[in-house]
Short mmCIF file of N, CA and C in Angstrom, two decimals:
data_model
loop_
_atom_site.label_atom_id
_atom_site.label_comp_id
_atom_site.label_asym_id
_atom_site.label_seq_id
_atom_site.Cartn_x
_atom_site.Cartn_y
_atom_site.Cartn_z
N PRO A 129 20.82 15.14 17.26
CA PRO A 129 21.82 15.15 16.20
C PRO A 129 21.18 14.94 14.83
N PRO A 130 21.87 15.34 13.77
CA PRO A 130 21.34 15.10 12.43
C PRO A 130 21.16 13.61 12.16
N VAL A 131 20.22 13.28 11.30
CA VAL A 131 19.90 11.89 10.98
C VAL A 131 21.13 11.09 10.54
N PRO A 132 21.99 11.61 9.64
CA PRO A 132 23.16 10.81 9.24
C PRO A 132 24.05 10.43 10.43
N GLU A 133 24.15 11.33 11.40
CA GLU A 133 24.95 11.04 12.60
C GLU A 133 24.28 9.95 13.45
N LEU A 134 22.96 10.05 13.61
CA LEU A 134 22.22 9.02 14.35
C LEU A 134 22.36 7.65 13.68
N ALA A 135 22.29 7.64 12.36
CA ALA A 135 22.33 6.39 11.60
C ALA A 135 23.68 5.68 11.73
N LYS A 136 24.73 6.41 12.05
CA LYS A 136 26.06 5.80 12.21
C LYS A 136 26.19 5.10 13.56
N ARG A 137 25.31 5.43 14.49
CA ARG A 137 25.42 4.87 15.83
C ARG A 137 24.86 3.45 15.87
N THR A 138 25.39 2.66 16.79
CA THR A 138 24.93 1.29 16.98
C THR A 138 24.14 1.22 18.27
N GLY A 139 23.03 0.51 18.20
CA GLY A 139 22.19 0.39 19.39
C GLY A 139 22.11 -1.04 19.88
N ASP A 140 21.34 -1.22 20.92
CA ASP A 140 21.09 -2.52 21.54
C ASP A 140 19.71 -2.98 21.08
N ALA A 141 19.69 -3.94 20.15
CA ALA A 141 18.42 -4.39 19.56
C ALA A 141 17.49 -5.00 20.60
N ALA A 142 18.02 -5.73 21.57
CA ALA A 142 17.16 -6.34 22.60
C ALA A 142 16.48 -5.26 23.44
N HIS A 143 17.24 -4.23 23.80
CA HIS A 143 16.66 -3.11 24.54
C HIS A 143 15.67 -2.36 23.66
N GLY A 144 16.00 -2.22 22.39
CA GLY A 144 15.10 -1.56 21.44
C GLY A 144 13.77 -2.28 21.32
N LYS A 145 13.80 -3.61 21.33
CA LYS A 145 12.55 -4.39 21.26
C LYS A 145 11.70 -4.13 22.50
N GLU A 146 12.35 -4.11 23.65
CA GLU A 146 11.65 -3.82 24.91
C GLU A 146 11.00 -2.44 24.85
N LEU A 147 11.76 -1.45 24.38
CA LEU A 147 11.23 -0.08 24.25
C LEU A 147 10.09 -0.02 23.24
N PHE A 148 10.22 -0.71 22.12
CA PHE A 148 9.20 -0.76 21.07
C PHE A 148 7.86 -1.19 21.68
N ASN A 149 7.93 -2.15 22.60
CA ASN A 149 6.73 -2.72 23.20
C ASN A 149 6.24 -1.96 24.44
N THR A 150 7.04 -1.00 24.94
CA THR A 150 6.66 -0.30 26.18
C THR A 150 6.76 1.22 26.00
N LYS A 151 7.83 1.80 26.49
CA LYS A 151 8.01 3.25 26.56
C LYS A 151 7.84 3.98 25.22
N ALA A 152 8.34 3.39 24.14
CA ALA A 152 8.25 4.05 22.83
C ALA A 152 6.84 3.94 22.23
N THR A 153 6.02 3.06 22.76
CA THR A 153 4.60 2.88 22.40
C THR A 153 4.35 2.44 20.95
N CYS A 154 5.36 1.98 20.24
CA CYS A 154 5.21 1.60 18.83
C CYS A 154 4.15 0.50 18.64
N ILE A 155 4.13 -0.45 19.56
CA ILE A 155 3.25 -1.62 19.46
C ILE A 155 1.77 -1.22 19.54
N LYS A 156 1.48 -0.02 20.06
CA LYS A 156 0.09 0.44 20.15
C LYS A 156 -0.52 0.71 18.78
N CYS A 157 0.34 0.88 17.76
CA CYS A 157 -0.15 1.19 16.42
C CYS A 157 0.40 0.27 15.33
N HIS A 158 1.51 -0.39 15.61
CA HIS A 158 2.16 -1.22 14.59
C HIS A 158 2.19 -2.68 15.01
N LYS A 159 2.03 -3.56 14.02
CA LYS A 159 2.15 -5.00 14.26
C LYS A 159 3.55 -5.46 13.87
N VAL A 160 4.04 -6.43 14.63
CA VAL A 160 5.27 -7.14 14.30
C VAL A 160 4.98 -8.61 14.52
N ARG A 161 5.02 -9.36 13.44
CA ARG A 161 4.78 -10.81 13.47
C ARG A 161 3.53 -11.18 14.26
N GLY A 162 2.44 -10.47 13.95
CA GLY A 162 1.14 -10.79 14.53
C GLY A 162 0.83 -10.13 15.86
N GLU A 163 1.80 -9.49 16.48
CA GLU A 163 1.57 -8.82 17.76
C GLU A 163 1.47 -7.32 17.54
N GLY A 164 0.55 -6.68 18.26
CA GLY A 164 0.37 -5.24 18.16
C GLY A 164 -0.96 -4.90 17.54
N LYS A 165 -1.12 -3.62 17.22
CA LYS A 165 -2.38 -3.15 16.64
C LYS A 165 -2.17 -2.72 15.20
N GLU A 166 -3.27 -2.71 14.46
CA GLU A 166 -3.22 -2.42 13.04
C GLU A 166 -3.72 -1.00 12.74
N VAL A 167 -2.95 -0.03 13.22
CA VAL A 167 -3.26 1.37 12.91
C VAL A 167 -2.26 1.85 11.86
N GLY A 168 -0.98 1.66 12.14
CA GLY A 168 0.07 1.99 11.18
C GLY A 168 0.49 0.75 10.42
N PRO A 169 1.43 0.91 9.51
CA PRO A 169 1.90 -0.23 8.71
C PRO A 169 2.48 -1.35 9.57
N ASP A 170 2.34 -2.59 9.10
CA ASP A 170 2.95 -3.75 9.73
C ASP A 170 4.47 -3.62 9.53
N LEU A 171 5.22 -3.73 10.61
CA LEU A 171 6.67 -3.53 10.54
C LEU A 171 7.46 -4.85 10.56
N SER A 172 6.78 -5.96 10.37
CA SER A 172 7.44 -7.28 10.45
C SER A 172 8.62 -7.43 9.51
N GLU A 173 8.62 -6.71 8.38
CA GLU A 173 9.71 -6.84 7.39
C GLU A 173 10.34 -5.50 7.06
N ILE A 174 10.17 -4.51 7.93
CA ILE A 174 10.63 -3.15 7.63
C ILE A 174 12.15 -3.08 7.45
N GLY A 175 12.88 -3.97 8.12
CA GLY A 175 14.34 -3.99 7.99
C GLY A 175 14.81 -4.38 6.60
N SER A 176 13.94 -5.01 5.82
CA SER A 176 14.26 -5.37 4.44
C SER A 176 13.85 -4.27 3.46
N LYS A 177 13.13 -3.28 3.96
CA LYS A 177 12.56 -2.26 3.07
C LYS A 177 13.19 -0.88 3.20
N LEU A 178 13.57 -0.49 4.41
CA LEU A 178 14.07 0.87 4.63
C LEU A 178 15.50 0.86 5.15
N SER A 179 16.24 1.89 4.77
CA SER A 179 17.58 2.09 5.32
C SER A 179 17.45 2.60 6.75
N LYS A 180 18.52 2.54 7.49
CA LYS A 180 18.53 3.05 8.85
C LYS A 180 18.17 4.53 8.88
N GLU A 181 18.72 5.30 7.93
CA GLU A 181 18.41 6.73 7.86
C GLU A 181 16.92 6.94 7.64
N ALA A 182 16.34 6.18 6.72
CA ALA A 182 14.91 6.32 6.43
C ALA A 182 14.06 5.98 7.65
N MET A 183 14.51 5.03 8.45
CA MET A 183 13.77 4.68 9.67
C MET A 183 13.78 5.84 10.66
N PHE A 184 14.94 6.48 10.82
CA PHE A 184 15.00 7.65 11.71
C PHE A 184 14.08 8.75 11.20
N VAL A 185 14.09 9.02 9.91
CA VAL A 185 13.21 10.05 9.34
C VAL A 185 11.75 9.70 9.60
N SER A 186 11.39 8.42 9.42
CA SER A 186 10.01 7.99 9.63
C SER A 186 9.54 8.23 11.05
N ILE A 187 10.45 8.10 12.00
CA ILE A 187 10.10 8.32 13.41
C ILE A 187 10.12 9.81 13.75
N LEU A 188 11.15 10.51 13.30
CA LEU A 188 11.32 11.92 13.66
C LEU A 188 10.36 12.84 12.91
N ASP A 189 10.00 12.45 11.68
CA ASP A 189 9.10 13.27 10.86
C ASP A 189 8.11 12.36 10.12
N PRO A 190 7.15 11.78 10.83
CA PRO A 190 6.26 10.79 10.22
C PRO A 190 5.43 11.32 9.05
N SER A 191 5.24 12.62 8.97
CA SER A 191 4.46 13.17 7.86
C SER A 191 5.29 13.34 6.59
N ALA A 192 6.60 13.12 6.67
CA ALA A 192 7.48 13.29 5.51
C ALA A 192 7.18 12.27 4.42
N GLY A 193 6.75 11.09 4.81
CA GLY A 193 6.44 10.05 3.83
C GLY A 193 5.40 9.11 4.41
N ILE A 194 4.15 9.35 4.09
CA ILE A 194 3.06 8.53 4.63
C ILE A 194 2.78 7.39 3.66
N SER A 195 2.83 6.17 4.17
CA SER A 195 2.60 4.98 3.34
C SER A 195 1.19 4.99 2.76
N HIS A 196 1.08 4.49 1.55
CA HIS A 196 -0.22 4.36 0.89
C HIS A 196 -1.16 3.56 1.79
N ASN A 197 -2.40 3.95 1.86
CA ASN A 197 -3.45 3.35 2.71
C ASN A 197 -3.30 3.71 4.18
N TYR A 198 -2.36 4.58 4.52
CA TYR A 198 -2.22 5.00 5.92
C TYR A 198 -2.36 6.53 6.03
N GLU A 199 -3.01 7.12 5.06
CA GLU A 199 -3.26 8.55 5.10
C GLU A 199 -4.36 8.84 6.12
N THR A 200 -4.27 10.00 6.75
CA THR A 200 -5.25 10.42 7.74
C THR A 200 -6.39 11.17 7.05
N TYR A 201 -7.60 10.85 7.48
CA TYR A 201 -8.80 11.53 6.98
C TYR A 201 -9.58 12.09 8.14
N SER A 202 -10.26 13.21 7.91
CA SER A 202 -11.19 13.77 8.88
C SER A 202 -12.56 13.82 8.24
N ALA A 203 -13.52 13.19 8.91
CA ALA A 203 -14.91 13.23 8.44
C ALA A 203 -15.64 14.26 9.29
N ILE A 204 -16.13 15.30 8.62
CA ILE A 204 -16.90 16.34 9.31
C ILE A 204 -18.36 15.94 9.20
N LEU A 205 -19.00 15.76 10.37
CA LEU A 205 -20.36 15.25 10.41
C LEU A 205 -21.38 16.38 10.54
N ASP A 206 -22.60 16.08 10.14
CA ASP A 206 -23.70 17.05 10.26
C ASP A 206 -23.85 17.55 11.69
N SER A 207 -23.54 16.70 12.66
CA SER A 207 -23.68 17.04 14.08
C SER A 207 -22.63 18.06 14.53
N GLY A 208 -21.62 18.30 13.69
CA GLY A 208 -20.53 19.19 14.07
C GLY A 208 -19.32 18.44 14.60
N ASN A 209 -19.50 17.15 14.88
CA ASN A 209 -18.38 16.32 15.33
C ASN A 209 -17.44 16.04 14.18
N ILE A 210 -16.19 15.76 14.52
CA ILE A 210 -15.19 15.39 13.53
C ILE A 210 -14.58 14.06 13.96
N VAL A 211 -14.56 13.12 13.02
CA VAL A 211 -13.95 11.81 13.27
C VAL A 211 -12.68 11.75 12.43
N THR A 212 -11.55 11.51 13.09
CA THR A 212 -10.25 11.50 12.42
C THR A 212 -9.58 10.15 12.57
N GLY A 213 -8.98 9.70 11.47
CA GLY A 213 -8.24 8.44 11.50
C GLY A 213 -7.97 7.94 10.11
N LEU A 214 -7.71 6.64 10.01
CA LEU A 214 -7.45 6.01 8.71
C LEU A 214 -8.77 5.58 8.09
N LYS A 215 -8.95 5.85 6.82
CA LYS A 215 -10.15 5.36 6.13
C LYS A 215 -9.86 3.92 5.74
N VAL A 216 -10.49 2.97 6.45
CA VAL A 216 -10.20 1.57 6.22
C VAL A 216 -11.14 0.91 5.23
N SER A 217 -12.33 1.51 5.02
CA SER A 217 -13.22 0.99 3.99
C SER A 217 -14.27 2.03 3.65
N GLU A 218 -14.82 1.86 2.46
CA GLU A 218 -15.89 2.76 2.01
C GLU A 218 -16.82 1.96 1.12
N THR A 219 -18.13 2.10 1.38
CA THR A 219 -19.16 1.48 0.55
C THR A 219 -20.03 2.60 0.00
N ASP A 220 -21.07 2.23 -0.72
CA ASP A 220 -22.01 3.23 -1.22
C ASP A 220 -22.73 3.93 -0.07
N ASP A 221 -22.85 3.24 1.08
CA ASP A 221 -23.65 3.76 2.20
C ASP A 221 -22.85 4.30 3.37
N SER A 222 -21.58 3.85 3.52
CA SER A 222 -20.85 4.23 4.73
C SER A 222 -19.34 4.31 4.49
N VAL A 223 -18.70 4.93 5.47
CA VAL A 223 -17.24 5.03 5.51
C VAL A 223 -16.81 4.53 6.88
N THR A 224 -15.75 3.71 6.93
CA THR A 224 -15.22 3.24 8.20
C THR A 224 -13.87 3.90 8.44
N ILE A 225 -13.76 4.57 9.59
CA ILE A 225 -12.54 5.27 9.96
C ILE A 225 -11.99 4.63 11.23
N ARG A 226 -10.69 4.29 11.21
CA ARG A 226 -10.02 3.68 12.36
C ARG A 226 -9.25 4.76 13.11
N SER A 227 -9.54 4.90 14.39
CA SER A 227 -8.88 5.90 15.22
C SER A 227 -7.46 5.47 15.56
N SER A 228 -6.71 6.38 16.15
CA SER A 228 -5.35 6.07 16.58
C SER A 228 -5.35 5.03 17.70
N GLU A 229 -6.49 4.79 18.32
CA GLU A 229 -6.61 3.75 19.35
C GLU A 229 -7.05 2.42 18.75
N SER A 230 -7.09 2.34 17.43
CA SER A 230 -7.48 1.14 16.69
C SER A 230 -8.96 0.78 16.86
N ILE A 231 -9.79 1.81 17.02
CA ILE A 231 -11.23 1.61 17.12
C ILE A 231 -11.86 2.04 15.81
N ASP A 232 -12.60 1.12 15.18
CA ASP A 232 -13.26 1.42 13.90
C ASP A 232 -14.62 2.04 14.15
N LYS A 233 -14.90 3.13 13.45
CA LYS A 233 -16.21 3.78 13.53
C LYS A 233 -16.81 3.78 12.13
N VAL A 234 -17.97 3.15 12.01
CA VAL A 234 -18.70 3.12 10.75
C VAL A 234 -19.64 4.32 10.74
N ILE A 235 -19.49 5.15 9.71
CA ILE A 235 -20.28 6.38 9.62
C ILE A 235 -21.14 6.32 8.37
N SER A 236 -22.42 6.54 8.55
CA SER A 236 -23.33 6.59 7.41
C SER A 236 -22.98 7.80 6.55
N LYS A 237 -22.97 7.61 5.23
CA LYS A 237 -22.63 8.73 4.35
C LYS A 237 -23.63 9.87 4.48
N GLY A 238 -24.85 9.55 4.93
CA GLY A 238 -25.86 10.59 5.14
C GLY A 238 -25.50 11.53 6.28
N GLU A 239 -24.63 11.10 7.19
CA GLU A 239 -24.19 11.93 8.32
C GLU A 239 -23.00 12.81 7.98
N ILE A 240 -22.33 12.52 6.86
CA ILE A 240 -21.06 13.18 6.53
C ILE A 240 -21.29 14.40 5.66
N GLU A 241 -20.78 15.54 6.15
CA GLU A 241 -20.81 16.76 5.35
C GLU A 241 -19.65 16.78 4.37
N GLU A 242 -18.48 16.38 4.88
CA GLU A 242 -17.26 16.45 4.06
C GLU A 242 -16.21 15.50 4.63
N ILE A 243 -15.40 14.93 3.74
CA ILE A 243 -14.24 14.14 4.17
C ILE A 243 -13.01 14.82 3.60
N ILE A 244 -12.05 15.08 4.47
CA ILE A 244 -10.83 15.79 4.08
C ILE A 244 -9.63 14.89 4.33
N LYS A 245 -8.80 14.73 3.30
CA LYS A 245 -7.55 13.98 3.44
C LYS A 245 -6.48 14.93 3.97
N SER A 246 -5.78 14.50 5.00
CA SER A 246 -4.77 15.33 5.63
C SER A 246 -3.37 14.99 5.12
N SER A 247 -2.49 15.96 5.15
CA SER A 247 -1.09 15.72 4.80
C SER A 247 -0.27 15.40 6.05
N VAL A 248 -0.95 15.34 7.20
CA VAL A 248 -0.29 15.06 8.46
C VAL A 248 -0.55 13.62 8.86
N SER A 249 0.50 12.93 9.24
CA SER A 249 0.39 11.53 9.64
C SER A 249 -0.38 11.39 10.95
N LEU A 250 -1.06 10.27 11.09
CA LEU A 250 -1.72 9.94 12.35
C LEU A 250 -0.67 9.63 13.43
N MET A 251 0.53 9.25 12.99
CA MET A 251 1.62 8.96 13.94
C MET A 251 2.09 10.27 14.56
N PRO A 252 2.17 10.31 15.90
CA PRO A 252 2.62 11.54 16.56
C PRO A 252 4.04 11.93 16.11
N ALA A 253 4.27 13.22 15.98
CA ALA A 253 5.54 13.72 15.46
C ALA A 253 6.65 13.80 16.50
N ASP A 254 6.33 13.78 17.78
CA ASP A 254 7.36 14.02 18.79
C ASP A 254 7.64 12.80 19.67
N LEU A 255 7.50 11.61 19.11
CA LEU A 255 7.73 10.40 19.90
C LEU A 255 9.14 10.34 20.48
N GLN A 256 10.12 10.91 19.77
CA GLN A 256 11.49 10.87 20.26
C GLN A 256 11.64 11.64 21.56
N LYS A 257 10.70 12.53 21.86
CA LYS A 257 10.79 13.30 23.10
C LYS A 257 10.47 12.44 24.32
N THR A 258 9.91 11.26 24.10
CA THR A 258 9.60 10.36 25.21
C THR A 258 10.79 9.46 25.53
N MET A 259 11.86 9.56 24.73
CA MET A 259 13.01 8.68 24.89
C MET A 259 14.31 9.49 24.87
N SER A 260 15.35 8.87 25.37
CA SER A 260 16.68 9.47 25.24
C SER A 260 17.18 9.20 23.81
N GLU A 261 18.25 9.88 23.42
CA GLU A 261 18.86 9.64 22.10
C GLU A 261 19.24 8.17 21.95
N GLN A 262 19.86 7.61 23.00
CA GLN A 262 20.30 6.22 22.92
C GLN A 262 19.11 5.28 22.82
N GLU A 263 18.03 5.57 23.50
CA GLU A 263 16.83 4.73 23.39
C GLU A 263 16.27 4.76 21.97
N LEU A 264 16.27 5.93 21.35
CA LEU A 264 15.83 6.05 19.96
C LEU A 264 16.72 5.20 19.05
N VAL A 265 18.03 5.27 19.26
CA VAL A 265 18.98 4.47 18.48
C VAL A 265 18.71 2.98 18.70
N ASP A 266 18.40 2.60 19.94
CA ASP A 266 18.11 1.20 20.25
C ASP A 266 16.84 0.73 19.53
N VAL A 267 15.81 1.56 19.50
CA VAL A 267 14.56 1.19 18.80
C VAL A 267 14.84 0.98 17.32
N VAL A 268 15.59 1.88 16.73
CA VAL A 268 15.91 1.74 15.30
C VAL A 268 16.78 0.51 15.08
N GLU A 269 17.70 0.25 15.97
CA GLU A 269 18.54 -0.96 15.85
C GLU A 269 17.64 -2.20 15.83
N TYR A 270 16.63 -2.22 16.71
CA TYR A 270 15.70 -3.35 16.74
C TYR A 270 14.93 -3.46 15.43
N ILE A 271 14.37 -2.36 14.95
CA ILE A 271 13.54 -2.50 13.74
C ILE A 271 14.36 -2.81 12.50
N THR A 272 15.67 -2.54 12.53
CA THR A 272 16.50 -2.96 11.39
C THR A 272 16.63 -4.48 11.34
N THR A 273 16.38 -5.16 12.47
CA THR A 273 16.46 -6.63 12.50
C THR A 273 15.19 -7.28 11.96
N LEU A 274 14.14 -6.50 11.75
CA LEU A 274 12.86 -7.06 11.29
C LEU A 274 12.91 -7.23 9.77
N LYS A 275 13.29 -8.42 9.34
CA LYS A 275 13.49 -8.68 7.92
C LYS A 275 12.61 -9.81 7.44
N LYS A 276 12.47 -9.89 6.12
CA LYS A 276 11.72 -11.00 5.52
C LYS A 276 12.34 -12.30 5.98
N VAL A 277 11.49 -13.27 6.26
CA VAL A 277 11.98 -14.58 6.68
C VAL A 277 12.85 -15.15 5.56
N GLY A 278 14.04 -15.60 5.92
CA GLY A 278 14.97 -16.12 4.93
C GLY A 278 15.89 -15.10 4.33
N ALA A 279 15.68 -13.82 4.68
CA ALA A 279 16.54 -12.76 4.12
C ALA A 279 17.83 -12.67 4.91
#
């Protein structure tokens, strides 16, 4: 269904949390209150930042709005290999790229032929295909509860 229609639906936040940590695989890339991996943005306060509609768009079309510092880069190496992920640091001598599995690879700048910034998010675009419509609504219901402490 269209995003505005999905946003009108009410989900089960407790079930959404369970899905977030299992079937929906969100926890493999996102942290919530210290739990999870640091590949995508920390979602501990996302409910204070995004509307329900924006959350659905972020899941259904992750490349529509990529958060600053979470852009995907591809480093093309002299060896012909390509390393893709988040550029987490850069020095005069090396670049560190974090894979979607949260593994950091430090690459000497002498090995790099070119680094290309991608307009495509590292977050998979078809995550909703792993869930039913109601499960997607439940996940969004859960993440709407993730607010700043005291909010």
